[in-house]
PDB file of C-alpha atoms in Angstrom:
ATOM      1  CA  MET A   1      -3.422 -17.869   3.496  1.00 56.00           C
ATOM      2  CA  LYS A   2      -0.684 -16.180   1.285  1.00 65.00           C
ATOM      3  CA  THR A   3       1.205 -12.816   3.098  1.00 78.00           C
ATOM      4  CA  ILE A   4       1.368  -9.866   1.136  1.00 87.00           C
ATOM      5  CA  ARG A   5       4.595  -9.687   0.322  1.00 92.00           C
ATOM      6  CA  ARG A   6       4.756  -7.522  -2.844  1.00 96.00           C
ATOM      7  CA  ILE A   7       2.123  -4.757  -4.063  1.00 96.00           C
ATOM      8  CA  LEU A   8       1.267  -3.783  -7.859  1.00 97.00           C
ATOM      9  CA  CYS A   9      -0.385  -0.512  -8.498  1.00 96.00           C
ATOM     10  CA  PRO A  10      -1.267   0.537 -12.026  1.00 93.00           C
ATOM     11  CA  VAL A  11      -0.961   4.386 -12.224  1.00 93.00           C
ATOM     12  CA  ASP A  12      -2.442   6.801 -14.754  1.00 89.00           C
ATOM     13  CA  PHE A  13      -0.893  10.113 -13.459  1.00 88.00           C
ATOM     14  CA  SER A  14      -4.728  11.560 -12.912  1.00 82.00           C
ATOM     15  CA  ALA A  15      -6.398  12.342  -9.237  1.00 75.00           C
ATOM     16  CA  VAL A  16      -7.106   8.806  -8.806  1.00 75.00           C
ATOM     17  CA  SER A  17      -3.851   7.636  -9.696  1.00 81.00           C
ATOM     18  CA  ASP A  18      -2.841  10.165  -6.416  1.00 83.00           C
ATOM     19  CA  ARG A  19      -5.418   7.975  -4.255  1.00 82.00           C
ATOM     20  CA  GLU A  20      -4.633   4.866  -4.842  1.00 86.00           C
ATOM     21  CA  MET A  21      -0.674   5.303  -4.685  1.00 89.00           C
ATOM     22  CA  GLU A  22      -1.791   6.650  -0.830  1.00 87.00           C
ATOM     23  CA  LEU A  23      -3.771   3.491  -0.579  1.00 88.00           C
ATOM     24  CA  ALA A  24      -0.997   1.332  -1.875  1.00 92.00           C
ATOM     25  CA  ILE A  25       1.932   3.196   0.425  1.00 93.00           C
ATOM     26  CA  LEU A  26      -0.210   2.500   3.065  1.00 89.00           C
ATOM     27  CA  LEU A  27      -0.413  -1.011   2.642  1.00 90.00           C
ATOM     28  CA  ALA A  28       3.332  -1.067   1.663  1.00 92.00           C
ATOM     29  CA  GLU A  29       3.926   0.640   4.872  1.00 90.00           C
ATOM     30  CA  ARG A  30       2.308  -1.432   7.311  1.00 86.00           C
ATOM     31  CA  PHE A  31       2.892  -4.935   5.559  1.00 87.00           C
ATOM     32  CA  GLN A  32       6.909  -3.749   4.988  1.00 90.00           C
ATOM     33  CA  ASP A  33       5.991  -4.671   1.084  1.00 89.00           C
ATOM     34  CA  GLU A  34       7.947  -4.310  -1.997  1.00 95.00           C
ATOM     35  CA  LEU A  35       6.084  -1.797  -4.070  1.00 97.00           C
ATOM     36  CA  VAL A  36       5.711  -1.665  -8.343  1.00 97.00           C
ATOM     37  CA  LEU A  37       4.260   1.694  -9.534  1.00 96.00           C
ATOM     38  CA  GLN A  38       3.271   0.813 -13.362  1.00 96.00           C
ATOM     39  CA  HIS A  39       2.144   3.292 -15.998  1.00 94.00           C
ATOM     40  CA  ASN A  40       0.992   1.394 -19.334  1.00 91.00           C
ATOM     41  CA  LEU A  41       0.989   2.824 -22.692  1.00 89.00           C
ATOM     42  CA  ALA A  42      -1.833   1.814 -25.074  1.00 77.00           C
ATOM     43  CA  SER A  43       0.044   0.365 -28.214  1.00 63.00           C
ATOM     44  CA  GLY A  44      -0.765  -1.965 -31.175  1.00 46.00           C
ATOM     45  CA  ALA A  45       2.808  -3.600 -30.526  1.00 47.00           C
ATOM     46  CA  ALA A  46       2.905  -6.834 -28.807  1.00 45.00           C
ATOM     47  CA  LEU A  47       2.520  -6.606 -24.955  1.00 48.00           C
ATOM     48  CA  GLY A  48       5.593  -5.824 -23.204  1.00 56.00           C
ATOM     49  CA  VAL A  49       7.367  -4.424 -20.289  1.00 61.00           C
ATOM     50  CA  SER A  50      10.154  -2.159 -19.345  1.00 58.00           C
ATOM     51  CA  TRP A  51      11.253  -1.798 -15.795  1.00 58.00           C
ATOM     52  CA  MET A  52      13.008   1.071 -14.324  1.00 59.00           C
ATOM     53  CA  HIS A  53      14.271   2.308 -11.296  1.00 49.00           C
ATOM     54  CA  GLU A  54      15.038   6.008 -10.211  1.00 43.00           C
ATOM     55  CA  GLN A  55      18.613   6.185 -12.164  1.00 44.00           C
ATOM     56  CA  GLU A  56      18.382   8.219 -15.605  1.00 46.00           C
ATOM     57  CA  HIS A  57      17.473   5.543 -18.727  1.00 46.00           C
ATOM     58  CA  HIS A  58      19.268   6.568 -21.546  1.00 44.00           C
ATOM     59  CA  GLY A  59      18.677   5.576 -25.318  1.00 45.00           C
ATOM     60  CA  LYS A  60      16.360   7.413 -27.834  1.00 41.00           C
ATOM     61  CA  ALA A  61      12.533   7.158 -27.045  1.00 45.00           C
ATOM     62  CA  ALA A  62       9.022   8.402 -28.461  1.00 65.00           C
ATOM     63  CA  ALA A  63       8.343  11.808 -26.951  1.00 81.00           C
ATOM     64  CA  GLN A  64       5.273   9.686 -25.291  1.00 83.00           C
ATOM     65  CA  GLU A  65       7.358   6.971 -23.712  1.00 86.00           C
ATOM     66  CA  THR A  66      10.035  10.125 -22.471  1.00 87.00           C
ATOM     67  CA  ASP A  67       6.873  11.900 -21.057  1.00 90.00           C
ATOM     68  CA  ALA A  68       5.772   8.953 -18.985  1.00 91.00           C
ATOM     69  CA  ARG A  69       9.295   7.999 -18.038  1.00 91.00           C
ATOM     70  CA  THR A  70       9.553  11.596 -16.315  1.00 93.00           C
ATOM     71  CA  LYS A  71       6.591  11.026 -14.594  1.00 93.00           C
ATOM     72  CA  LEU A  72       6.815   7.997 -13.400  1.00 94.00           C
ATOM     73  CA  SER A  73       9.970   9.033 -11.957  1.00 94.00           C
ATOM     74  CA  VAL A  74       8.631  11.741 -10.309  1.00 93.00           C
ATOM     75  CA  LEU A  75       6.207   9.357  -8.651  1.00 93.00           C
ATOM     76  CA  LEU A  76       8.847   7.445  -7.584  1.00 94.00           C
ATOM     77  CA  LYS A  77      10.708   9.729  -5.967  1.00 94.00           C
ATOM     78  CA  ALA A  78       7.371  11.278  -4.204  1.00 93.00           C
ATOM     79  CA  VAL A  79       6.923   7.670  -2.026  1.00 95.00           C
ATOM     80  CA  PRO A  80       8.226   7.915   1.155  1.00 94.00           C
ATOM     81  CA  LYS A  81      11.801   6.802   1.856  1.00 92.00           C
ATOM     82  CA  GLY A  82      10.627   4.369   4.103  1.00 91.00           C
ATOM     83  CA  VAL A  83       9.263   2.779   1.265  1.00 95.00           C
ATOM     84  CA  ARG A  84      10.892   4.202  -1.627  1.00 94.00           C
ATOM     85  CA  GLU A  85      14.112   1.988  -1.435  1.00 95.00           C
ATOM     86  CA  ARG A  86      11.259  -1.291  -1.908  1.00 95.00           C
ATOM     87  CA  THR A  87       9.787   0.570  -4.935  1.00 96.00           C
ATOM     88  CA  ARG A  88      10.060   0.158  -8.477  1.00 95.00           C
ATOM     89  CA  GLY A  89       8.428   1.528 -11.619  1.00 95.00           C
ATOM     90  CA  ALA A  90       7.244  -0.153 -14.844  1.00 94.00           C
ATOM     91  CA  LEU A  91       6.373   0.954 -18.377  1.00 93.00           C
ATOM     92  CA  THR A  92       4.201  -1.856 -19.976  1.00 92.00           C
ATOM     93  CA  TYR A  93       2.503  -1.583 -23.501  1.00 90.00           C
ATOM     94  CA  GLY A  94      -0.816  -2.983 -25.015  1.00 87.00           C
ATOM     95  CA  ALA A  95      -4.202  -3.490 -23.188  1.00 85.00           C
ATOM     96  CA  LEU A  96      -4.042  -2.141 -19.688  1.00 86.00           C
ATOM     97  CA  HIS A  97      -5.776  -5.302 -18.249  1.00 85.00           C
ATOM     98  CA  HIS A  98      -3.863  -7.834 -20.189  1.00 89.00           C
ATOM     99  CA  CYS A  99      -0.763  -5.691 -19.200  1.00 92.00           C
ATOM    100  CA  VAL A 100      -1.227  -5.681 -15.495  1.00 92.00           C
ATOM    101  CA  GLU A 101      -2.278  -9.289 -15.246  1.00 93.00           C
ATOM    102  CA  ASN A 102       1.276 -10.200 -17.054  1.00 94.00           C
ATOM    103  CA  LEU A 103       2.651  -8.092 -14.983  1.00 95.00           C
ATOM    104  CA  ALA A 104       1.264  -9.426 -11.563  1.00 94.00           C
ATOM    105  CA  LYS A 105       1.814 -12.815 -12.859  1.00 95.00           C
ATOM    106  CA  GLN A 106       6.015 -11.609 -13.562  1.00 94.00           C
ATOM    107  CA  ALA A 107       6.466  -9.741 -10.837  1.00 93.00           C
ATOM    108  CA  ASP A 108       4.857 -12.558  -8.354  1.00 94.00           C
ATOM    109  CA  ALA A 109       2.184  -9.460  -6.962  1.00 95.00           C
ATOM    110  CA  ASP A 110       0.156 -10.382  -4.049  1.00 94.00           C
ATOM    111  CA  LEU A 111      -2.361  -7.556  -4.394  1.00 94.00           C
ATOM    112  CA  VAL A 112      -3.409  -5.144  -6.776  1.00 95.00           C
ATOM    113  CA  VAL A 113      -4.600  -1.756  -5.917  1.00 94.00           C
ATOM    114  CA  ILE A 114      -5.984  -0.012  -8.715  1.00 90.00           C
ATOM    115  CA  GLY A 115      -8.953   2.827  -8.901  1.00 82.00           C
ATOM    116  CA  THR A 116     -11.945   2.648 -11.063  1.00 77.00           C
ATOM    117  CA  HIS A 117     -13.663   5.501 -13.261  1.00 65.00           C
ATOM    118  CA  GLY A 118     -16.693   2.920 -13.982  1.00 59.00           C
ATOM    119  CA  ARG A 119     -17.840   1.537 -16.930  1.00 55.00           C
ATOM    120  CA  ALA A 120     -16.947   2.703 -20.260  1.00 54.00           C
ATOM    121  CA  GLY A 121     -20.798   2.215 -20.940  1.00 52.00           C
ATOM    122  CA  GLY A 122     -23.898   0.798 -19.837  1.00 49.00           C
ATOM    123  CA  ASP A 123     -22.625  -2.865 -21.258  1.00 50.00           C
ATOM    124  CA  HIS A 124     -19.169  -2.526 -21.653  1.00 45.00           C
ATOM    125  CA  PRO A 125     -17.322  -3.424 -18.519  1.00 55.00           C
ATOM    126  CA  SER A 126     -14.391  -1.016 -17.176  1.00 72.00           C
ATOM    127  CA  GLU A 127     -10.582  -1.781 -17.441  1.00 75.00           C
ATOM    128  CA  THR A 128     -10.568  -2.683 -13.486  1.00 79.00           C
ATOM    129  CA  GLU A 129     -13.736  -4.989 -13.891  1.00 80.00           C
ATOM    130  CA  ARG A 130     -11.646  -7.022 -16.676  1.00 81.00           C
ATOM    131  CA  LEU A 131      -8.853  -7.392 -14.137  1.00 84.00           C
ATOM    132  CA  ILE A 132     -10.692  -8.155 -11.131  1.00 83.00           C
ATOM    133  CA  THR A 133     -12.478 -11.334 -13.231  1.00 79.00           C
ATOM    134  CA  HIS A 134      -9.011 -12.165 -14.248  1.00 82.00           C
ATOM    135  CA  SER A 135      -6.122 -11.060 -11.923  1.00 87.00           C
ATOM    136  CA  PRO A 136      -4.529 -14.016 -10.597  1.00 89.00           C
ATOM    137  CA  CYS A 137      -4.036 -12.092  -7.269  1.00 91.00           C
ATOM    138  CA  PRO A 138      -6.434 -10.331  -5.491  1.00 91.00           C
ATOM    139  CA  VAL A 139      -7.410  -6.405  -6.567  1.00 92.00           C
ATOM    140  CA  LEU A 140      -8.242  -3.794  -3.988  1.00 91.00           C
ATOM    141  CA  THR A 141     -10.189  -0.767  -5.851  1.00 87.00           C
ATOM    142  CA  THR A 142     -11.494   2.374  -4.818  1.00 81.00           C
ATOM    143  CA  ARG A 143     -14.159   5.328  -6.709  1.00 73.00           C
ATOM    144  CA  ASP A 144     -11.905   7.455  -8.528  1.00 67.00           C
ATOM    145  CA  ASP A 145     -14.385  10.350  -6.646  1.00 65.00           C
ATOM    146  CA  ALA A 146     -14.099   8.627  -3.204  1.00 63.00           C
ATOM    147  CA  PRO A 147     -12.469  11.248  -1.098  1.00 60.00           C
ATOM    148  CA  HIS A 148      -8.598  11.376   0.423  1.00 60.00           C
ATOM    149  CA  GLU A 149     -10.305  10.979   4.113  1.00 60.00           C
ATOM    150  CA  TRP A 150     -12.219   7.771   3.528  1.00 62.00           C
ATOM    151  CA  LEU A 151      -8.654   6.224   3.320  1.00 66.00           C
ATOM    152  CA  PRO A 152      -8.642   3.866   6.417  1.00 66.00           C
ATOM    153  CA  ALA A 153      -6.209   3.931   8.750  1.00 68.00           C
ATOM    154  CA  LEU A 154      -3.849   1.027   8.750  1.00 70.00           C
ATOM    155  CA  ASP A 155      -1.272   1.030  11.935  1.00 66.00           C
ATOM    156  CA  LYS A 156      -1.901  -1.002  15.002  1.00 61.00           C
ATOM    157  CA  ALA A 157      -3.360   1.378  17.185  1.00 63.00           C
ATOM    158  CA  ALA A 158      -5.961   2.661  14.553  1.00 72.00           C
ATOM    159  CA  GLU A 159      -9.709   2.513  15.295  1.00 84.00           C
ATOM    160  CA  PRO A 160     -11.099  -0.575  13.903  1.00 89.00           C
ATOM    161  CA  ILE A 161     -12.568  -0.370  10.077  1.00 90.00           C
ATOM    162  CA  PRO A 162     -16.102  -1.268   9.649  1.00 93.00           C
ATOM    163  CA  THR A 163     -15.831  -4.138   6.965  1.00 94.00           C
ATOM    164  CA  LEU A 164     -18.272  -5.417   4.858  1.00 96.00           C
ATOM    165  CA  VAL A 165     -18.201  -9.268   3.712  1.00 97.00           C
ATOM    166  CA  PRO A 166     -21.111 -10.480   1.415  1.00 96.00           C
ATOM    167  CA  VAL A 167     -21.261 -14.192   1.252  1.00 95.00           C
ATOM    168  CA  ASP A 168     -23.573 -16.276  -0.721  1.00 93.00           C
ATOM    169  CA  PHE A 169     -21.701 -19.831   0.638  1.00 94.00           C
ATOM    170  CA  SER A 170     -20.419 -20.333  -3.265  1.00 92.00           C
ATOM    171  CA  ALA A 171     -16.763 -21.130  -3.540  1.00 91.00           C
ATOM    172  CA  HIS A 172     -15.634 -17.677  -4.485  1.00 89.00           C
ATOM    173  CA  SER A 173     -17.691 -15.818  -1.451  1.00 93.00           C
ATOM    174  CA  LEU A 174     -16.109 -18.390   1.056  1.00 94.00           C
ATOM    175  CA  ALA A 175     -12.578 -17.476  -0.508  1.00 92.00           C
ATOM    176  CA  ALA A 176     -12.955 -13.909   0.219  1.00 93.00           C
ATOM    177  CA  LEU A 177     -14.695 -14.632   3.439  1.00 95.00           C
ATOM    178  CA  ARG A 178     -11.470 -16.662   4.137  1.00 94.00           C
ATOM    179  CA  TYR A 179      -9.318 -13.658   2.850  1.00 92.00           C
ATOM    180  CA  ALA A 180     -10.661 -11.217   4.899  1.00 94.00           C
ATOM    181  CA  ILE A 181     -10.389 -13.158   8.135  1.00 94.00           C
ATOM    182  CA  HIS A 182      -6.868 -13.414   7.112  1.00 91.00           C
ATOM    183  CA  LEU A 183      -5.969  -9.485   6.673  1.00 89.00           C
ATOM    184  CA  ARG A 184      -7.446  -9.469  10.439  1.00 90.00           C
ATOM    185  CA  GLU A 185      -4.730 -11.002  11.888  1.00 87.00           C
ATOM    186  CA  THR A 186      -2.716  -8.154  10.821  1.00 84.00           C
ATOM    187  CA  LEU A 187      -5.482  -4.997   9.812  1.00 86.00           C
ATOM    188  CA  PRO A 188      -7.695  -3.633  12.435  1.00 87.00           C
ATOM    189  CA  LEU A 189     -10.863  -4.730  10.521  1.00 91.00           C
ATOM    190  CA  GLU A 190     -14.185  -5.290  12.171  1.00 94.00           C
ATOM    191  CA  LEU A 191     -16.010  -8.047  10.008  1.00 96.00           C
ATOM    192  CA  THR A 192     -19.576  -8.162   9.298  1.00 97.00           C
ATOM    193  CA  VAL A 193     -20.413 -10.714   6.965  1.00 97.00           C
ATOM    194  CA  LEU A 194     -23.723 -10.291   4.718  1.00 97.00           C
ATOM    195  CA  TYR A 195     -25.713 -13.252   3.879  1.00 96.00           C
ATOM    196  CA  VAL A 196     -28.931 -12.078   1.171  1.00 95.00           C
ATOM    197  CA  ALA A 197     -31.677 -15.276   1.383  1.00 92.00           C
ATOM    198  CA  ASP A 198     -32.998 -16.065  -1.767  1.00 82.00           C
ATOM    199  CA  ARG A 199     -35.183 -18.335  -0.087  1.00 81.00           C
ATOM    200  CA  GLU A 200     -37.530 -18.368   2.745  1.00 80.00           C
ATOM    201  CA  ASP A 201     -36.163 -21.359   4.222  1.00 80.00           C
ATOM    202  CA  TYR A 202     -32.487 -20.286   3.698  1.00 89.00           C
ATOM    203  CA  GLY A 203     -32.541 -17.800   6.601  1.00 91.00           C
ATOM    204  CA  ALA A 204     -30.098 -17.047   9.945  1.00 92.00           C
ATOM    205  CA  GLY A 205     -29.922 -20.484  11.410  1.00 94.00           C
ATOM    206  CA  TRP A 206     -29.419 -22.063   7.849  1.00 94.00           C
ATOM    207  CA  ALA A 207     -26.556 -19.377   7.365  1.00 94.00           C
ATOM    208  CA  GLU A 208     -24.572 -20.369  10.518  1.00 95.00           C
ATOM    209  CA  GLY A 209     -25.041 -24.025   9.555  1.00 94.00           C
ATOM    210  CA  GLN A 210     -23.003 -23.203   6.405  1.00 94.00           C
ATOM    211  CA  LEU A 211     -20.781 -21.091   8.345  1.00 95.00           C
ATOM    212  CA  SER A 212     -20.304 -24.025  10.777  1.00 93.00           C
ATOM    213  CA  LYS A 213     -19.310 -26.376   8.176  1.00 94.00           C
ATOM    214  CA  GLU A 214     -16.848 -23.687   6.172  1.00 93.00           C
ATOM    215  CA  LEU A 215     -15.121 -22.688   9.074  1.00 93.00           C
ATOM    216  CA  PRO A 216     -13.038 -24.223  12.257  1.00 89.00           C
ATOM    217  CA  ALA A 217     -13.751 -24.026  15.373  1.00 82.00           C
ATOM    218  CA  GLY A 218     -13.139 -20.769  17.283  1.00 88.00           C
ATOM    219  CA  VAL A 219     -13.386 -18.554  13.914  1.00 93.00           C
ATOM    220  CA  ARG A 220     -17.016 -17.649  14.121  1.00 91.00           C
ATOM    221  CA  ALA A 221     -16.701 -15.478  17.060  1.00 91.00           C
ATOM    222  CA  THR A 222     -14.434 -12.939  14.983  1.00 92.00           C
ATOM    223  CA  PHE A 223     -16.955 -11.436  13.269  1.00 95.00           C
ATOM    224  CA  ARG A 224     -21.002 -10.941  12.924  1.00 95.00           C
ATOM    225  CA  LEU A 225     -23.394 -12.167  10.685  1.00 96.00           C
ATOM    226  CA  GLU A 226     -26.144 -10.199   9.064  1.00 96.00           C
ATOM    227  CA  VAL A 227     -28.976 -11.837   7.086  1.00 96.00           C
ATOM    228  CA  ARG A 228     -31.464  -9.890   4.592  1.00 95.00           C
ATOM    229  CA  LYS A 229     -33.814 -10.769   2.196  1.00 93.00           C
ATOM    230  CA  GLY A 230     -34.138  -9.041  -1.307  1.00 91.00           C
ATOM    231  CA  GLY A 231     -32.313  -7.885  -4.112  1.00 92.00           C
ATOM    232  CA  ALA A 232     -28.498  -8.660  -3.403  1.00 92.00           C
ATOM    233  CA  VAL A 233     -26.849  -5.893  -5.121  1.00 92.00           C
ATOM    234  CA  GLU A 234     -29.727  -3.200  -3.311  1.00 95.00           C
ATOM    235  CA  GLN A 235     -29.050  -5.007   0.284  1.00 95.00           C
ATOM    236  CA  ILE A 236     -25.237  -5.130   0.304  1.00 95.00           C
ATOM    237  CA  ILE A 237     -25.194  -1.268  -0.695  1.00 94.00           C
ATOM    238  CA  ALA A 238     -27.708  -0.567   1.948  1.00 95.00           C
ATOM    239  CA  GLU A 239     -25.950  -2.673   4.725  1.00 95.00           C
ATOM    240  CA  GLU A 240     -22.775  -0.720   3.462  1.00 93.00           C
ATOM    241  CA  SER A 241     -24.516   2.263   4.264  1.00 93.00           C
ATOM    242  CA  VAL A 242     -25.972   0.576   7.761  1.00 94.00           C
ATOM    243  CA  GLN A 243     -22.827  -0.310   8.572  1.00 92.00           C
ATOM    244  CA  ARG A 244     -20.586   2.860   7.330  1.00 91.00           C
ATOM    245  CA  ALA A 245     -17.913   0.179   5.748  1.00 91.00           C
ATOM    246  CA  ARG A 246     -14.941   1.569   4.650  1.00 88.00           C
ATOM    247  CA  LEU A 247     -14.142  -1.484   3.021  1.00 90.00           C
ATOM    248  CA  VAL A 248     -16.038  -4.181   1.387  1.00 93.00           C
ATOM    249  CA  VAL A 249     -14.372  -7.429   0.730  1.00 94.00           C
ATOM    250  CA  MET A 250     -15.800  -9.235  -1.921  1.00 91.00           C
ATOM    251  CA  GLY A 251     -15.853 -12.575  -4.572  1.00 86.00           C
ATOM    252  CA  ALA A 252     -15.946 -12.474  -7.890  1.00 77.00           C
ATOM    253  CA  HIS A 253     -16.876 -15.585 -10.634  1.00 63.00           C
ATOM    254  CA  ALA A 254     -13.313 -16.203 -11.950  1.00 53.00           C
ATOM    255  CA  GLU A 255      -9.228 -16.725 -10.881  1.00 45.00           C
ATOM    256  CA  GLY A 256      -8.996 -13.844  -8.848  1.00 42.00           C
ATOM    257  CA  PHE A 257     -11.391 -12.300  -6.104  1.00 45.00           C
ATOM    258  CA  PHE A 258     -11.002  -9.537  -3.587  1.00 42.00           C
TER     259      PHE A 258
END
């Protein structure tokens, strides 16, 4: 499993940006990662990227771009010193999810940390949902109304972080499970794997058999298995409440997961 070495954090200068930046910085501190702060300017022009650091940039620029550069520079200077020396900023131009995908590839990012404002409408996925579906690397997201105290402590001495991993034993959910187990080697995660059975004969015994086929010997002891029946979404939300989960690791039916 690839080690996390570079984190991409898109920011829009809203309140949720503060939350996702705080989480990205915590991870960068814990993993000694490089951090890329990205701001996207919606534009009808071709997709592009403009790299920037803390030094002044010269040349004539549109007022919107100048304002974005100024705000991004302020964020860069606010990053704690230990992480700031490994942090750079980037402005992108175009549709947000496409720009994040392209920059994640260009920067060889191992993780994207981004907030979500929820769906644009009942039938319209948010930019974050689109990104989760197509991202070339795992995506960590948090709700824009999540309080700061929900952010988990990530240092080695921290209390274990209750983490829920829903699986249906498809390829993408098993990839997410392996990713969670890999993260547990570095982060203080307390893993609970949840299987929501869709048939009467697919119970705990069947789930244990699937796990034994998919995971190396000894790994099974690193997490707890819970089996529930009912609607998958409802059971996942209910189990999240029961376990007081601070983190949910899930697969997606596409290139990326998490």
